[in-house]
PDB file of C-alpha atoms in Angstrom:
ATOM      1  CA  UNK A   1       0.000   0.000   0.000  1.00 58.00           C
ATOM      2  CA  UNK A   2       1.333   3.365  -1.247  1.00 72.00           C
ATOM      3  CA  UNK A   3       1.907   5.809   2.182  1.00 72.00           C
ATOM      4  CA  UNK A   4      -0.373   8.200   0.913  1.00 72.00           C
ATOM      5  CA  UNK A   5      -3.254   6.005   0.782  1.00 71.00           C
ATOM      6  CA  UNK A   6      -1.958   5.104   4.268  1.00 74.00           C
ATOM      7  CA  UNK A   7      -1.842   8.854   5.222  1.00 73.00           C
ATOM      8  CA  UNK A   8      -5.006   9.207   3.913  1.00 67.00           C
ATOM      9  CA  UNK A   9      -6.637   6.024   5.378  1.00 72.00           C
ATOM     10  CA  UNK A  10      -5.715   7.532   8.800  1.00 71.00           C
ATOM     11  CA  UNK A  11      -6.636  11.149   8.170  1.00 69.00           C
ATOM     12  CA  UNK A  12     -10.161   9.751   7.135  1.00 69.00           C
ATOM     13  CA  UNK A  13     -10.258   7.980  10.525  1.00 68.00           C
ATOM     14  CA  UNK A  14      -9.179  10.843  12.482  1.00 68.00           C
ATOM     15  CA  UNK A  15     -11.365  13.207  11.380  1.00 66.00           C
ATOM     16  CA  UNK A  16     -14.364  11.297  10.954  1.00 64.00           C
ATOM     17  CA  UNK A  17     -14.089  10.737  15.334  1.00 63.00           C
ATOM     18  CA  UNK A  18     -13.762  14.248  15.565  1.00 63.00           C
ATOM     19  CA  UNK A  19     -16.737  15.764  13.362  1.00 55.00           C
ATOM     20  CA  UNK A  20     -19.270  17.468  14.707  1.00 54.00           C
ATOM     21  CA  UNK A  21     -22.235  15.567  16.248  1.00 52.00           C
ATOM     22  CA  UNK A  22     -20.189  12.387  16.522  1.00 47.00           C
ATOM     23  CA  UNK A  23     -20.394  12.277  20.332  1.00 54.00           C
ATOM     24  CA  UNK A  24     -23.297  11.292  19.947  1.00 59.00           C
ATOM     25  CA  UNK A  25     -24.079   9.206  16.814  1.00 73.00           C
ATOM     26  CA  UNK A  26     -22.307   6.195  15.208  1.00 83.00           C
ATOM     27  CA  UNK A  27     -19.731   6.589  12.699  1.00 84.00           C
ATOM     28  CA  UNK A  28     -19.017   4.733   9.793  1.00 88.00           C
ATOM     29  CA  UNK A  29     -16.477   5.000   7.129  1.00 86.00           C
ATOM     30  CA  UNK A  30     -15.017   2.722   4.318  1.00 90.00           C
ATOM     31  CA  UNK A  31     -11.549   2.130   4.438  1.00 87.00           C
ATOM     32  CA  UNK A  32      -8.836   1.575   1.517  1.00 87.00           C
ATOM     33  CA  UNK A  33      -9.461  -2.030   1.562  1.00 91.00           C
ATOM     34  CA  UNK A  34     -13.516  -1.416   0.732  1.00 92.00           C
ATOM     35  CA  UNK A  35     -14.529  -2.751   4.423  1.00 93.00           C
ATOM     36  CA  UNK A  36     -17.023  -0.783   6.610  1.00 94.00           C
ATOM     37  CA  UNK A  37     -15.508   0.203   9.972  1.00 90.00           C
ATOM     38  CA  UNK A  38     -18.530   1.523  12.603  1.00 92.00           C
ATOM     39  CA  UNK A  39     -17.652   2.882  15.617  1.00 88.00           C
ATOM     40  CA  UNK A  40     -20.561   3.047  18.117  1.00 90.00           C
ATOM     41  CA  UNK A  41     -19.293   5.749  19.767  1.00 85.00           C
ATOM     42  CA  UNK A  42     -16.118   8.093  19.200  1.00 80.00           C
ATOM     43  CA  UNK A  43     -12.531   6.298  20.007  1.00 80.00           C
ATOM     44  CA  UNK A  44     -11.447   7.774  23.597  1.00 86.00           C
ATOM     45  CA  UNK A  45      -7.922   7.052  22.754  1.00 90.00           C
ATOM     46  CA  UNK A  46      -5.716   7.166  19.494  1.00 88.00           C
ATOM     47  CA  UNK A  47      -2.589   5.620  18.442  1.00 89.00           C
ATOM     48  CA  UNK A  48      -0.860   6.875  14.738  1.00 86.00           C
ATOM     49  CA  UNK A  49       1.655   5.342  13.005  1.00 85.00           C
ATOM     50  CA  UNK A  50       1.871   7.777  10.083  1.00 84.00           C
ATOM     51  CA  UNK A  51       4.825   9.968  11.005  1.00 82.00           C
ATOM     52  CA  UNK A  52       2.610  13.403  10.251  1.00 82.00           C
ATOM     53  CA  UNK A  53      -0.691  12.115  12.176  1.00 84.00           C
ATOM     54  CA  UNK A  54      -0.341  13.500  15.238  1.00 84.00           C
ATOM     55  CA  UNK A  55       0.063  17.212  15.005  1.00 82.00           C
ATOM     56  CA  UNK A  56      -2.761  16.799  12.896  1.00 84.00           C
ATOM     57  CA  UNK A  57      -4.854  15.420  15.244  1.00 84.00           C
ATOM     58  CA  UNK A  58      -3.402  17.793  17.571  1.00 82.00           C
ATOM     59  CA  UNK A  59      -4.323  20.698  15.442  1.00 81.00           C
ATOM     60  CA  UNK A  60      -7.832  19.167  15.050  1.00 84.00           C
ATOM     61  CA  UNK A  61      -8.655  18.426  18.244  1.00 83.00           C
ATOM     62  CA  UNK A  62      -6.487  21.038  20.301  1.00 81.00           C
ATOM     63  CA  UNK A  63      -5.040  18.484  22.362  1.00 82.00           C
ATOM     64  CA  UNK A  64      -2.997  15.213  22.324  1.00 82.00           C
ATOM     65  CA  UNK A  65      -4.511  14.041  25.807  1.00 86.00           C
ATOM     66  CA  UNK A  66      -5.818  11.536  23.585  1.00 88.00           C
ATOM     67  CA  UNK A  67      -2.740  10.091  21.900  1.00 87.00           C
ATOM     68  CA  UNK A  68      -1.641   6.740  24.013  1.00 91.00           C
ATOM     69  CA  UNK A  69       0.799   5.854  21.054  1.00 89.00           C
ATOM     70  CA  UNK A  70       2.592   7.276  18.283  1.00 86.00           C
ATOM     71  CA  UNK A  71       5.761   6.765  15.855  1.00 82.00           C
ATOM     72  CA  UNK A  72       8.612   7.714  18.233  1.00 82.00           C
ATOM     73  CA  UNK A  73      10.142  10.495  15.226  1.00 80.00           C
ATOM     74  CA  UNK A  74       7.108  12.198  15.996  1.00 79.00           C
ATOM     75  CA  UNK A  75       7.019  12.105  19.696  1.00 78.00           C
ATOM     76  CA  UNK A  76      10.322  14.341  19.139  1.00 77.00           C
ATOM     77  CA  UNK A  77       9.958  16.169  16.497  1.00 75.00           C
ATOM     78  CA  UNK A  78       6.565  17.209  17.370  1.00 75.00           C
ATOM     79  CA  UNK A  79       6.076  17.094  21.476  1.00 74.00           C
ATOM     80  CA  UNK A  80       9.754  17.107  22.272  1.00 76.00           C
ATOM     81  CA  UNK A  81      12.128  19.931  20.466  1.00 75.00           C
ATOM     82  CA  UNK A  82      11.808  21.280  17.031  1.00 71.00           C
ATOM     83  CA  UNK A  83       9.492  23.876  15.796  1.00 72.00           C
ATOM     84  CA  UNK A  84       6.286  22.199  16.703  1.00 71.00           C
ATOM     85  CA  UNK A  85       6.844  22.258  20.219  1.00 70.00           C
ATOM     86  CA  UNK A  86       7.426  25.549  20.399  1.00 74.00           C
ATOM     87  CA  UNK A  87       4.725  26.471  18.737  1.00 71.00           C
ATOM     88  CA  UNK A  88       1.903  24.286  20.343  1.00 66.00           C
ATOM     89  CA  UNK A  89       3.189  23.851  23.713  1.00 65.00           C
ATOM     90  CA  UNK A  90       1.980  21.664  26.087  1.00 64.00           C
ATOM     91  CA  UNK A  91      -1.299  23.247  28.821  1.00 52.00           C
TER      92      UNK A  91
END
């Protein structure tokens, strides 16, 4: 599988927990392989692989309380030193 239909295969999941009214409803999304993944209720916790995937979520969502696992790359470059931390620092 190419890694942008990986990057994009995430991003889809990502964002479809975080849209609005989702707390509430069930969401539902087909994924690169043509399977139907329904979540009854939005994940409470989120682990990326795709190197990029958590500031976006971060940037989404406003937080990364919710991040339990990620590609260790971007727990530096994006929580740790480097640009990004300076720029979204931890609250």
């Amino acid at each position: 599988m190419s890694s942008r239909l990986k990057t994009f295969t995430a991003l889809a999941l990502l964002l479809s927990a975080l849209l609005p009214g989702a707390a509430s409803a069930e969401t539902a999304f087909l994924d690169h392989r043509g399977k139907t993944i329904t979540f009854a209720k939005p994940p409470e916790r989120v682990v990326t692989i795709v190197r990029s995937a958590p500031i976006i979520y971060r940037a989404v969502d406003g937080k990364a309380d919710r991040i339990v696992g990620m590609n260790k790359d971007s727990l530096v470059r994006y929580f740790t030193s480097g640009i990004y931390a300076e720029m979204l620092p931890a609250t």
